[in-house]
Amino acid sequence: MRTFQTKFFVAALSAAVLALTVAGALFATTMRRQIDRRIESTLVAEARLAAELIARGTPLSTVPELDDEADRIGQLIGARTTFIAPDGTVVGDSFETLQGIAAMENHARRPEVLDARATGLGRARRYSATLKMDMLYVAVPVQHPSIAFVRVALPLTDVGNQLQAVLSATMTALGLALVGASIIAFVISQRIGRRVRLVADVARRYQSGDLTPAPLGFGDDEIGAVARALDRSVQEVGRRLAEQARDRSRMEAILTGMVEGVIVVDSHARLQLVNDAARQMLKLDEVGIGRPYVETLRLPAVVELVAAVLFGRTPDALQFSPPRDPQRTIIARAAPAAGAAEHGVVLVLHDITDLRRADQIRRDFVANVSHELRTPLTAIRGYVEALTDGNATPEESRRFIDVIGRHALRMERLVKDLLRLARLDARQEPLELVSCDTRGLADAVVADVTPAAVERHQRFAVRIEPGAESVRADPAKLHDALRNLVANAVTYAPAQTTILVDARRVDHRVEISVSDRGPGIPEEDLSRLFERFYRVDASRARDPGGTGLGLAIVKHLVELHGGNVRAENRPEGGAKFTIALPAARS
Ligand code: ADP
C-alpha cells in the first residue's frame, strides 16, 4: 500500500527533480552559448592580433618565410593560423608543410574569407577537408604586401572539451542538490506523514467508540485545523449521543416503573418497544423488537386494535382476558404516536381486574345490605299489619310487639355495624396505642358476655402465659375485637362447655386466642369467614340475630394495629380464633 508519506515524498522529490533539471538545462545552454561566444571572441581577438603582428613585422614575401611566420604565430596563440594571399592562394599554414600548402585549394571562396573581404570579419564553422574535422574559422584582412587575410581556426572538439568541463561541474552540482532535495523531502514527508497518522489514529479510536478527547495538539496549519474541526465534531456528536442515551434510559426507567403496559409499534407495523408490565399482562415469552408486531402480539382482538390505528381509525377501548388467565381483565387503548414524520401506534394496557373486583364487592355489598334490611322490615310490616287488624288477642299482641322489637333491634345492630365499618374504612377512628394489661382486658371482655354465658351454663378460662402480660394496642378497639370473638364462641358453643381465652408470646408477636368446643367451621369457609356478610350455612346458626359483619369488623380493627386474625378448627373439635399483634418494642 502506498502511504500518504510515500506519495508526499514522491511528489516533493519529483518537483525538486523537475525544477533542478529545468534549471540545469537552462544553465547548461546559457553556459554553452557564453563559452561558445567567448571562445569565438577570443579567436577573433587572436586573429586581429596575428594580423597586427604581421602588419608591423618585417615584410616577408616568400612562401617558406610566410609559412614559418604562420607556424610561429600559430604556436603563440595555440590555434591553426593560415595566411591567404589576395587571390585566395594559401601562402602559410601552421598545420601544413610547404608541400601541403602547395596542394591546398584556393581559399578565395571560403565563406569566412568572403565575409572578411566584405565586412572586415568573417566567421564560419564547417568540416575541414584538410584536417578532417569540424573547425571554427575566423578571418580578418591584413595590411601586408603578400597576405590579404589571416585566418585562425580551432577544432570544435576543443570547444566541446571546454564545454564538457562546465557541464560535468553543473551535473555534479545538480546531483548534490538532488541528494539535498531528497533528504529535505524525506524529512518533511516523514513529519507530515507522522501528523497525518496521528490524526488517523485518533479517528480510528473514535470509530471504535472511545471518545475521550485527543491529548495532543494537532499544530497550527491546515492539517491541524482539519483535525481540530473533526475532533470538535466528534466530541459534539459524542455529547449528543450521551444525551440521547440519558434520555433513553430515563424513558426506559419510566416505562419499566409503570404499572400500565406500554407497547409501541412503528408506522411499518414493526414492534418498537414493549415494557415489562405489558410482557407480564400479555404473558409474552418472546418479544421480537424490530419484527412485525403480529409475530409477538398474537391475540386477534389486540392485533385488530393496532391495525385499526395504523389504518387511521380511532377504535374504542378493548376489554379482554389475557391468554391462559380468564380471571383477569385488561383494558387496551390504542392511539396514534406522533413521530417526527410518520405515525406509529401506542398501545396502553390497564389491568382492571382489581377495579372490577372492587366494583363487584361494592355491588354485592349493596345487595347484601338491602337483603339484610328487607327481612326484618318485612317481618315488622307483617306484625304491624296484624296488630292494626285488631283481631289479635292481647297475648298475641304482646308477642307481636316482642317480635317487632327484636327485628328493630337487629336492624339497629346492623346499622350500627355498617356505620362502624364505614368509619373504619374512612379511617375516622384514630388508633391510640398504649400498653394494655392483657389479663385486665380479657377479664373485662369475659365480664361483658357473662350474662349470656350464664344462661347457657358456659364457663370461661383465661390463661396468660409469660411474655404476654402486656400488649401494645388501642384498648377500646382490642376490647371490641376480642368481645366479638368471645360472643361468637358463646353463641356457637354448646351449653356446659368451657371457652378458653389465652395469650402467649410468639417471636415478635403477642397472640390472643379464643377457643370453644362448638361445631367448628367447615374447611371451605375458613378463608372467607372474615368477608362482610359471610355466614356459614345460615341454617346451622342457632341465633339468626347475627349481622354477619362481626368478623369483618374484627379483621379491620386488628389490621389497624398492624396485626392479623385467623380462624382454624381445633383437632379436639371446636373453633379457634387468633388475634396476632406486633409486640411492644422493648
Ligand atoms: P355473625 O354476626 O353472624 O356472628 P360473624 O362475622 O361474627 O357474624 O361470623 C360469621 C360467621 O362465622 C357466622 O355466621 C358463623 O357461621 C361463623 N362463626 C363465627 N364464630 C364461630 C364460632 N366460634 N364457631 C363456629 N362458627 C362461627
Coordinates of C-alpha atoms and ligand atoms in Angstrom, one line a residue:
M1 CA 0.0 0.0 0.0
R2 CA 1.3 3.4 -0.9
T3 CA 1.1 5.5 2.2
F4 CA 0.4 9.2 2.3
Q5 CA 4.0 9.7 3.4
T6 CA 5.4 7.9 0.3
K7 CA 3.1 9.8 -2.0
F8 CA 4.1 13.1 -0.4
F9 CA 7.8 12.2 -0.7
V10 CA 7.5 11.1 -4.3
A11 CA 5.6 14.3 -5.2
A12 CA 8.2 16.6 -3.4
L13 CA 11.1 14.7 -5.0
S14 CA 9.6 14.9 -8.5
A15 CA 9.0 18.6 -8.1
A16 CA 12.6 19.0 -7.0
V17 CA 13.9 16.8 -9.8
L18 CA 11.9 18.7 -12.4
A19 CA 12.9 22.1 -11.0
L20 CA 16.6 21.1 -10.9
T21 CA 16.5 19.6 -14.4
V22 CA 15.0 22.7 -15.9
A23 CA 17.4 24.9 -14.0
G24 CA 20.3 22.7 -15.0
A25 CA 19.3 22.6 -18.7
L26 CA 18.9 26.4 -18.7
F27 CA 22.2 26.8 -17.0
A28 CA 24.0 24.4 -19.4
T29 CA 22.6 26.0 -22.5
T30 CA 23.4 29.5 -21.3
M31 CA 26.9 28.5 -20.3
R32 CA 27.3 26.7 -23.6
R33 CA 26.3 29.8 -25.5
Q34 CA 28.5 32.1 -23.4
I35 CA 31.6 29.9 -23.6
D36 CA 31.0 29.5 -27.3
R37 CA 30.8 33.2 -27.7
R38 CA 33.8 33.8 -25.5
I39 CA 35.9 31.3 -27.5
E40 CA 34.8 32.9 -30.7
S41 CA 35.6 36.4 -29.5
T42 CA 39.0 35.2 -28.2
L43 CA 39.6 33.7 -31.6
V44 CA 38.6 37.0 -33.2
A45 CA 41.0 38.9 -31.0
E46 CA 43.7 36.4 -31.7
A47 CA 43.1 36.8 -35.4
R48 CA 43.3 40.5 -35.1
L49 CA 46.5 40.3 -33.0
A50 CA 48.0 38.0 -35.6
A51 CA 47.1 40.5 -38.4
E52 CA 48.6 43.3 -36.4
L53 CA 51.8 41.3 -35.8
I54 CA 52.2 40.6 -39.5
A55 CA 51.4 44.1 -40.5
R56 CA 54.0 45.5 -38.1
G57 CA 56.7 42.8 -38.5
T58 CA 59.4 42.6 -41.2
P59 CA 57.8 42.4 -44.6
L60 CA 58.2 38.8 -45.8
S61 CA 57.4 37.7 -49.3
T62 CA 58.5 34.1 -50.0
V63 CA 56.2 31.3 -49.1
P64 CA 58.7 29.5 -46.9
E65 CA 59.1 32.7 -44.9
L66 CA 55.5 33.2 -44.6
D67 CA 54.8 29.6 -43.6
D68 CA 57.4 29.9 -40.9
E69 CA 55.8 33.0 -39.6
A70 CA 52.4 31.2 -39.7
D71 CA 53.9 28.4 -37.7
R72 CA 55.4 30.9 -35.1
I73 CA 52.2 32.8 -34.6
G74 CA 50.1 29.5 -34.6
Q75 CA 52.4 28.3 -31.8
L76 CA 52.0 31.6 -29.9
I77 CA 48.2 31.8 -29.9
G78 CA 47.7 28.0 -29.8
A79 CA 45.4 27.8 -32.9
R80 CA 45.8 26.9 -36.5
T81 CA 46.9 30.0 -38.4
T82 CA 46.5 30.4 -42.1
F83 CA 47.8 33.2 -44.4
I84 CA 45.8 33.8 -47.5
A85 CA 47.1 35.9 -50.4
P86 CA 44.7 38.5 -52.1
D87 CA 44.0 36.0 -54.9
G88 CA 43.0 33.3 -52.4
T89 CA 46.0 31.1 -52.5
V90 CA 47.3 29.9 -49.2
V91 CA 50.8 31.2 -48.5
G92 CA 51.3 29.9 -44.9
D93 CA 49.6 27.4 -42.6
S94 CA 50.7 26.4 -39.1
F95 CA 49.3 22.9 -39.5
E96 CA 50.7 22.2 -43.1
T97 CA 54.1 21.6 -44.6
L98 CA 55.2 23.5 -47.6
Q99 CA 54.1 20.7 -49.9
G100 CA 50.8 20.6 -48.2
I101 CA 50.3 24.3 -48.7
A102 CA 51.1 23.9 -52.4
A103 CA 48.4 21.2 -52.6
M104 CA 45.8 23.3 -50.8
E105 CA 42.9 24.6 -52.9
N106 CA 42.2 28.3 -53.4
H107 CA 40.5 29.8 -50.4
A108 CA 39.1 32.9 -52.1
R109 CA 35.6 31.5 -51.9
R110 CA 35.6 30.3 -48.4
P111 CA 32.7 31.9 -46.5
E112 CA 34.9 33.4 -43.8
V113 CA 37.2 34.9 -46.4
L114 CA 34.2 36.3 -48.4
D115 CA 32.8 37.8 -45.2
A116 CA 36.2 39.3 -44.2
R117 CA 36.6 40.9 -47.5
A118 CA 33.0 42.3 -47.3
T119 CA 32.8 43.3 -43.7
G120 CA 36.3 43.2 -42.2
L121 CA 35.5 40.0 -40.2
G122 CA 34.4 36.5 -41.3
R123 CA 33.3 33.6 -39.1
A124 CA 32.4 30.1 -40.1
R125 CA 32.0 26.6 -38.7
R126 CA 32.5 23.7 -41.0
Y127 CA 34.2 20.5 -41.8
S128 CA 37.8 20.9 -42.8
A129 CA 38.7 18.8 -45.7
T130 CA 42.3 19.4 -44.9
L131 CA 42.2 18.3 -41.2
K132 CA 39.2 16.0 -41.5
M133 CA 37.4 17.6 -38.5
D134 CA 34.8 20.3 -37.6
M135 CA 36.5 23.6 -37.2
L136 CA 35.7 27.2 -36.1
Y137 CA 37.2 29.7 -38.5
V138 CA 37.7 33.4 -38.1
A139 CA 39.3 35.5 -40.9
V140 CA 40.4 39.2 -40.8
P141 CA 42.0 41.4 -43.5
V142 CA 45.7 42.3 -43.1
Q143 CA 47.8 45.3 -44.3
H144 CA 50.6 43.3 -45.9
P145 CA 52.1 43.2 -49.4
S146 CA 51.7 39.5 -49.9
I147 CA 49.0 38.5 -47.4
A148 CA 45.4 39.7 -47.7
F149 CA 43.8 37.7 -44.8
V150 CA 44.8 36.0 -41.7
R151 CA 42.6 33.1 -40.7
V152 CA 42.8 31.4 -37.3
A153 CA 40.9 28.1 -36.6
L154 CA 40.2 26.0 -33.6
P155 CA 38.9 22.4 -33.8
L156 CA 35.4 22.3 -32.4
T157 CA 36.4 19.3 -30.3
D158 CA 38.4 21.8 -28.2
V159 CA 35.3 23.9 -27.7
G160 CA 33.4 20.8 -26.8
N161 CA 36.1 19.9 -24.2
Q162 CA 35.8 23.2 -22.5
L163 CA 32.0 22.9 -22.5
Q164 CA 32.2 19.4 -21.2
A165 CA 34.1 20.6 -18.1
V166 CA 31.3 23.1 -17.3
L167 CA 28.6 20.5 -18.0
S168 CA 30.1 18.0 -15.7
A169 CA 30.5 20.6 -12.9
T170 CA 26.9 21.5 -13.4
M171 CA 25.8 17.9 -13.3
T172 CA 27.8 17.3 -10.1
A173 CA 26.1 20.4 -8.5
L174 CA 22.7 19.1 -9.7
G175 CA 23.4 15.7 -8.3
L176 CA 24.4 17.2 -4.9
A177 CA 21.3 19.4 -5.0
L178 CA 19.2 16.4 -5.8
V179 CA 20.6 14.5 -2.8
G180 CA 19.9 17.5 -0.6
A181 CA 16.4 17.9 -2.0
S182 CA 15.6 14.2 -1.4
I183 CA 16.8 14.5 2.2
I184 CA 14.6 17.6 2.8
A185 CA 11.6 15.9 1.0
F186 CA 12.1 12.8 3.2
V187 CA 12.3 14.7 6.4
I188 CA 9.3 16.9 5.6
S189 CA 7.2 14.0 4.3
Q190 CA 8.0 12.0 7.4
R191 CA 6.9 14.8 9.7
I192 CA 3.7 15.4 7.8
G193 CA 3.2 11.6 7.5
R194 CA 3.6 11.3 11.2
R195 CA 1.0 14.0 11.9
V196 CA -1.5 12.5 9.4
R197 CA -1.0 9.1 11.0
L198 CA -1.7 10.7 14.4
V199 CA -4.9 12.2 13.2
A200 CA -5.8 8.9 11.6
D201 CA -5.1 7.0 14.9
V202 CA -7.4 9.4 16.8
A203 CA -10.1 8.9 14.1
R204 CA -9.8 5.1 14.4
R205 CA -10.0 5.4 18.2
Y206 CA -13.2 7.5 17.8
Q207 CA -14.5 4.9 15.4
S208 CA -14.0 2.1 17.9
G209 CA -16.3 4.1 20.3
D210 CA -13.6 5.6 22.6
L211 CA -14.5 9.3 22.5
T212 CA -12.0 10.6 25.1
P213 CA -10.6 13.8 23.6
A214 CA -7.1 13.5 22.0
P215 CA -4.5 14.7 24.5
L216 CA -2.1 16.1 21.8
G217 CA -2.3 19.3 19.9
F218 CA -2.6 19.0 16.1
G219 CA -0.5 22.0 15.1
D220 CA -1.5 25.3 13.6
D221 CA -1.6 24.6 9.9
E222 CA -4.4 23.2 7.7
I223 CA -3.9 19.7 8.9
G224 CA -4.2 21.0 12.5
A225 CA -7.3 23.0 11.6
V226 CA -9.0 20.0 9.9
A227 CA -8.0 17.7 12.8
R228 CA -9.4 20.1 15.3
A229 CA -12.6 20.6 13.4
L230 CA -13.1 16.8 13.2
D231 CA -12.2 16.5 16.9
R232 CA -14.8 19.1 17.8
S233 CA -17.5 17.5 15.6
V234 CA -16.8 14.1 17.2
Q235 CA -16.9 15.5 20.7
E236 CA -20.2 17.2 19.8
V237 CA -21.7 14.1 18.3
G238 CA -20.5 12.2 21.4
R239 CA -22.1 14.7 23.7
R240 CA -25.4 14.4 21.8
L241 CA -25.2 10.6 21.8
A242 CA -24.7 10.6 25.6
E243 CA -27.6 13.0 26.0
Q244 CA -29.8 10.7 23.9
A245 CA -28.7 7.7 25.9
R246 CA -29.5 9.5 29.1
D247 CA -33.0 10.4 27.7
R248 CA -33.5 6.9 26.6
S249 CA -32.5 5.4 29.9
R250 CA -34.8 7.9 31.7
M251 CA -37.6 6.9 29.4
E252 CA -36.9 3.2 30.0
A253 CA -36.8 3.8 33.7
I254 CA -40.3 5.5 33.5
L255 CA -41.6 2.7 31.3
T256 CA -40.2 0.0 33.5
G257 CA -41.7 1.6 36.6
M258 CA -45.1 2.0 35.1
V259 CA -48.0 -0.2 36.2
E260 CA -49.6 0.2 32.8
G261 CA -48.4 -1.9 29.9
V262 CA -47.0 0.1 27.0
I263 CA -46.4 -1.2 23.5
V264 CA -45.1 0.9 20.6
V265 CA -45.5 -0.1 17.0
D266 CA -44.0 2.0 14.2
S267 CA -45.7 3.0 11.0
H268 CA -44.3 0.0 9.2
A269 CA -46.1 -2.2 11.7
R270 CA -42.9 -3.2 13.4
L271 CA -42.6 -3.7 17.2
Q272 CA -40.6 -0.8 18.7
L273 CA -41.0 -1.2 22.4
V274 CA -42.7 -3.5 25.0
N275 CA -42.3 -2.7 28.7
D276 CA -42.2 -5.2 31.5
A277 CA -45.8 -4.6 32.6
A278 CA -47.0 -5.3 29.0
R279 CA -44.9 -8.5 28.8
Q280 CA -46.4 -9.8 32.1
M281 CA -50.0 -8.8 31.2
L282 CA -50.0 -10.5 27.8
K283 CA -47.7 -13.3 29.1
L284 CA -45.3 -12.7 26.2
D285 CA -42.3 -15.1 26.3
E286 CA -40.6 -13.9 23.2
V287 CA -40.6 -10.3 22.1
G288 CA -39.4 -9.6 18.6
I289 CA -38.3 -6.0 18.7
G290 CA -38.0 -4.7 15.1
R291 CA -40.1 -7.6 13.8
P292 CA -43.8 -7.3 12.6
Y293 CA -45.9 -6.8 15.7
V294 CA -48.3 -9.7 14.7
E295 CA -45.5 -12.1 15.4
T296 CA -45.4 -11.1 19.1
L297 CA -49.0 -9.9 19.8
R298 CA -50.9 -13.0 18.9
L299 CA -54.4 -12.0 20.3
P300 CA -56.6 -11.3 17.3
A301 CA -58.5 -8.6 19.1
V302 CA -55.3 -6.7 20.0
V303 CA -53.9 -7.1 16.6
E304 CA -57.1 -5.7 15.1
L305 CA -57.0 -2.8 17.5
V306 CA -53.4 -1.8 16.5
A307 CA -54.2 -2.3 12.8
A308 CA -57.2 0.0 13.1
V309 CA -55.0 2.8 14.3
L310 CA -52.4 2.1 11.6
F311 CA -55.2 2.5 9.1
G312 CA -56.1 5.9 10.6
R313 CA -59.2 4.9 12.5
T314 CA -59.9 5.7 16.2
P315 CA -61.0 2.5 17.7
D316 CA -62.8 2.1 21.1
A317 CA -61.0 0.7 24.1
L318 CA -60.9 -3.1 24.2
Q319 CA -61.5 -5.3 27.2
F320 CA -60.1 -8.8 27.1
S321 CA -58.7 -11.6 29.3
P322 CA -55.0 -12.5 28.8
P323 CA -54.2 -15.9 27.4
R324 CA -54.4 -18.8 29.9
D325 CA -55.8 -16.4 32.6
P326 CA -59.5 -15.9 32.3
Q327 CA -59.7 -14.4 35.8
R328 CA -58.0 -11.2 34.8
T329 CA -59.5 -8.4 32.8
I330 CA -57.3 -6.0 30.8
I331 CA -58.4 -2.9 29.0
A332 CA -56.4 -1.8 26.0
R333 CA -56.4 1.6 24.3
A334 CA -54.5 2.3 21.1
A335 CA -53.7 5.8 19.8
P336 CA -51.5 7.2 17.1
A337 CA -48.0 8.0 18.3
A338 CA -46.8 11.3 16.7
G339 CA -43.3 10.6 15.4
A340 CA -41.1 13.1 13.5
A341 CA -42.6 12.2 10.1
E342 CA -44.6 9.1 10.4
H343 CA -47.3 7.8 12.8
G344 CA -46.9 4.7 14.8
V345 CA -49.2 3.3 17.4
V346 CA -49.0 3.4 21.2
L347 CA -50.9 0.7 22.9
V348 CA -51.6 1.2 26.6
L349 CA -52.8 -1.7 28.8
H350 CA -54.5 -1.4 32.2
D351 CA -55.1 -4.4 34.4
I352 CA -58.6 -3.6 35.7
T353 CA -59.1 -6.9 37.5
D354 CA -58.9 -5.3 41.0
L355 CA -61.1 -2.4 40.0
R356 CA -63.7 -4.8 38.7
R357 CA -63.4 -6.9 41.7
A358 CA -63.9 -3.9 43.9
D359 CA -66.8 -2.8 41.9
Q360 CA -68.3 -6.3 42.2
I361 CA -67.7 -6.2 46.0
R362 CA -69.5 -2.9 46.2
R363 CA -72.5 -4.2 44.2
D364 CA -72.6 -7.3 46.3
F365 CA -72.4 -5.2 49.4
V366 CA -75.4 -3.0 48.4
A367 CA -77.3 -6.2 47.5
N368 CA -76.4 -7.7 50.9
V369 CA -77.4 -4.7 52.9
S370 CA -80.7 -4.4 51.0
H371 CA -81.3 -8.1 51.7
E372 CA -80.4 -7.9 55.3
L373 CA -82.7 -4.9 55.9
R374 CA -85.6 -6.4 53.9
T375 CA -86.0 -9.5 56.1
P376 CA -86.7 -7.5 59.4
L377 CA -88.6 -4.8 57.6
T378 CA -90.9 -7.4 56.0
A379 CA -91.4 -9.1 59.4
I380 CA -92.1 -5.7 61.2
R381 CA -94.6 -4.7 58.5
G382 CA -96.4 -8.1 58.8
Y383 CA -96.7 -7.9 62.5
V384 CA -97.7 -4.2 62.4
E385 CA -100.5 -5.1 59.9
A386 CA -101.6 -8.0 62.2
L387 CA -101.8 -5.6 65.1
T388 CA -103.6 -2.9 63.2
D389 CA -106.2 -5.5 62.1
G390 CA -107.3 -5.5 65.7
N391 CA -108.1 -9.2 65.6
A392 CA -105.2 -10.3 67.8
T393 CA -105.7 -11.3 71.4
P394 CA -103.8 -9.2 74.0
E395 CA -101.4 -12.1 74.4
E396 CA -100.7 -12.3 70.7
S397 CA -100.3 -8.6 70.6
R398 CA -97.6 -8.7 73.2
R399 CA -95.8 -11.5 71.2
F400 CA -96.1 -9.5 68.0
I401 CA -94.7 -6.4 69.7
D402 CA -91.9 -8.5 71.1
V403 CA -91.0 -9.8 67.6
I404 CA -91.2 -6.3 66.2
G405 CA -88.8 -5.2 69.0
R406 CA -86.3 -8.0 68.2
H407 CA -86.3 -7.2 64.5
A408 CA -85.9 -3.5 65.2
L409 CA -83.0 -4.3 67.5
R410 CA -81.4 -6.4 64.7
M411 CA -81.8 -3.6 62.3
E412 CA -80.2 -1.3 64.8
R413 CA -77.3 -3.7 65.3
L414 CA -76.9 -3.9 61.5
V415 CA -76.9 -0.2 61.0
K416 CA -74.5 0.2 63.9
D417 CA -72.1 -2.3 62.5
L418 CA -72.4 -0.8 59.0
L419 CA -71.6 2.6 60.4
R420 CA -68.7 1.2 62.3
L421 CA -67.3 -0.4 59.2
A422 CA -67.8 2.8 57.2
R423 CA -65.9 4.8 59.9
L424 CA -63.1 2.3 59.8
D425 CA -63.0 2.3 56.0
A426 CA -62.8 6.1 56.1
R427 CA -60.0 5.9 58.8
Q428 CA -62.2 8.0 61.0
E429 CA -61.2 6.0 64.1
P430 CA -57.8 7.1 65.1
L431 CA -55.6 4.5 66.8
E432 CA -54.5 5.4 70.3
L433 CA -51.8 2.9 71.2
V434 CA -50.9 2.3 74.8
S435 CA -49.5 -0.6 76.7
C436 CA -52.5 -2.7 77.9
D437 CA -52.7 -5.2 80.6
T438 CA -53.7 -8.4 78.8
R439 CA -55.3 -10.1 81.8
G440 CA -57.4 -7.0 82.7
L441 CA -58.5 -6.8 79.1
A442 CA -59.6 -10.4 78.9
D443 CA -61.4 -10.3 82.2
A444 CA -63.3 -7.2 81.1
V445 CA -64.4 -8.9 77.9
V446 CA -65.5 -12.1 79.8
A447 CA -67.4 -9.9 82.3
D448 CA -69.2 -8.3 79.3
V449 CA -70.5 -11.6 77.9
T450 CA -71.0 -13.4 81.2
P451 CA -74.8 -12.7 81.3
A452 CA -75.3 -14.6 78.0
A453 CA -72.9 -17.4 79.1
V454 CA -74.6 -17.9 82.5
E455 CA -77.9 -18.6 80.7
R456 CA -76.1 -21.5 78.8
H457 CA -74.1 -22.7 81.7
Q458 CA -70.8 -22.0 80.0
R459 CA -67.6 -21.3 81.8
F460 CA -64.5 -19.3 80.9
A461 CA -60.9 -19.9 81.4
V462 CA -58.3 -17.1 81.0
R463 CA -54.7 -18.1 80.6
I464 CA -51.9 -15.5 80.2
E465 CA -48.5 -17.0 79.5
P466 CA -45.2 -15.3 80.5
G467 CA -44.2 -12.7 78.0
A468 CA -47.8 -11.8 77.0
E469 CA -48.7 -9.9 80.2
S470 CA -49.0 -6.7 78.3
V471 CA -49.7 -5.8 74.7
R472 CA -49.4 -2.5 72.9
A473 CA -52.9 -1.7 71.5
D474 CA -55.8 0.7 71.4
P475 CA -57.6 -0.8 74.5
A476 CA -61.2 0.1 73.3
K477 CA -60.6 -1.3 69.8
L478 CA -58.9 -4.5 71.1
H479 CA -61.7 -4.9 73.6
D480 CA -64.3 -4.7 70.8
A481 CA -62.5 -7.2 68.6
L482 CA -62.0 -9.7 71.5
R483 CA -65.6 -9.3 72.6
N484 CA -66.8 -10.1 69.2
L485 CA -64.8 -13.4 69.2
V486 CA -65.9 -14.4 72.7
A487 CA -69.6 -13.5 72.0
N488 CA -69.4 -15.7 68.9
A489 CA -68.0 -18.5 71.0
V490 CA -70.8 -18.1 73.5
T491 CA -73.3 -18.2 70.6
Y492 CA -71.9 -21.2 68.7
A493 CA -70.6 -23.4 71.5
P494 CA -73.0 -25.8 73.2
A495 CA -74.1 -25.4 76.8
Q496 CA -71.9 -26.7 79.7
T497 CA -68.7 -26.1 77.8
T498 CA -65.7 -24.0 78.7
I499 CA -64.5 -21.2 76.5
L500 CA -60.7 -20.6 76.7
V501 CA -59.1 -17.2 76.3
D502 CA -55.3 -17.5 76.2
A503 CA -52.4 -15.2 75.4
R504 CA -48.9 -16.1 74.6
R505 CA -45.8 -14.6 73.0
V506 CA -44.6 -15.9 69.7
D507 CA -41.4 -14.4 68.3
H508 CA -42.2 -10.7 67.9
R509 CA -46.0 -11.1 68.3
V510 CA -48.5 -11.4 71.1
E511 CA -51.2 -13.9 70.1
I512 CA -54.6 -13.9 71.9
S513 CA -56.9 -16.9 71.0
V514 CA -60.5 -17.7 71.8
S515 CA -61.2 -21.4 71.6
D516 CA -64.5 -23.1 72.0
R517 CA -66.0 -26.6 71.9
G518 CA -68.6 -25.7 69.3
P519 CA -69.2 -27.3 65.9
G520 CA -66.1 -25.6 64.3
I521 CA -66.1 -24.2 60.8
P522 CA -66.2 -26.1 57.6
E523 CA -62.8 -26.0 55.9
E524 CA -64.1 -24.5 52.7
D525 CA -65.5 -21.5 54.6
L526 CA -62.3 -20.7 56.6
S527 CA -60.8 -18.4 54.1
R528 CA -64.0 -16.4 53.5
L529 CA -65.1 -16.1 57.1
F530 CA -63.9 -12.6 57.5
E531 CA -65.7 -11.2 54.5
R532 CA -68.6 -8.9 55.1
F533 CA -72.0 -10.6 55.4
Y534 CA -70.3 -14.0 55.1
R535 CA -72.1 -16.6 57.1
V536 CA -71.5 -20.3 57.4
D537 CA -74.7 -22.1 56.2
A538 CA -77.3 -19.9 57.9
S539 CA -79.5 -23.0 58.8
R540 CA -76.8 -24.1 61.2
A541 CA -76.9 -20.9 63.2
R542 CA -78.8 -21.2 66.4
D543 CA -79.2 -17.5 66.6
P544 CA -80.1 -15.8 63.3
G545 CA -79.7 -12.5 65.1
G546 CA -76.1 -12.1 63.9
T547 CA -75.3 -9.4 61.3
G548 CA -72.6 -11.3 59.5
L549 CA -70.4 -8.2 60.0
G550 CA -68.8 -9.1 63.3
L551 CA -65.7 -10.9 62.0
A552 CA -65.2 -8.2 59.3
I553 CA -65.1 -5.6 62.0
V554 CA -62.6 -7.7 64.0
K555 CA -60.4 -8.1 61.0
H556 CA -60.5 -4.4 60.3
L557 CA -59.7 -3.5 63.9
V558 CA -56.8 -5.9 64.2
E559 CA -55.3 -4.9 60.8
L560 CA -55.5 -1.3 62.0
H561 CA -53.0 -2.4 64.7
G562 CA -50.7 -3.9 62.1
G563 CA -51.7 -7.4 63.1
N564 CA -53.8 -10.1 61.7
V565 CA -56.6 -12.5 62.6
R566 CA -57.0 -16.2 61.6
A567 CA -59.6 -18.9 62.2
E568 CA -58.9 -22.6 62.5
N569 CA -60.5 -25.8 63.7
R570 CA -59.1 -27.4 66.9
P571 CA -58.1 -31.1 66.5
E572 CA -60.2 -31.9 69.5
G573 CA -63.2 -30.2 68.0
G574 CA -64.4 -26.6 68.1
A575 CA -63.2 -23.3 66.6
K576 CA -60.2 -21.3 67.5
F577 CA -59.8 -17.6 66.5
T578 CA -56.4 -16.0 67.0
I579 CA -55.5 -12.3 67.0
A580 CA -51.8 -11.7 66.4
L581 CA -50.4 -8.2 67.3
P582 CA -46.9 -6.9 67.0
A583 CA -45.3 -6.9 70.4
A584 CA -44.3 -3.7 72.1
R585 CA -40.7 -2.8 71.3
S586 CA -38.7 -3.1 74.5
Ligands
ADP1 P1 -72.5 -13.1 63.0 O1 -72.8 -11.7 63.5 O2 -73.4 -13.7 62.1 O3 -71.9 -14.0 64.0 P2 -69.7 -13.0 62.3 O4 -69.0 -12.2 61.2 O5 -69.4 -12.7 63.7 O6 -71.3 -12.8 62.0 O7 -69.5 -14.5 61.9 C1 -69.6 -15.0 60.7 C2 -69.9 -16.5 60.6 O8 -68.9 -17.2 61.2 C3 -71.1 -16.8 61.5 O9 -72.2 -16.7 60.8 C4 -70.8 -18.2 61.9 O10 -71.3 -19.1 61.0 C5 -69.3 -18.4 61.8 N1 -68.7 -18.4 63.2 C6 -68.2 -17.3 63.9 N2 -67.7 -17.7 65.1 C7 -67.9 -19.0 65.2 C8 -67.6 -20.0 66.2 N3 -66.9 -19.6 67.3 N4 -67.9 -21.3 65.9 C9 -68.5 -21.6 64.7 N5 -68.8 -20.8 63.8 C10 -68.5 -19.4 64.0

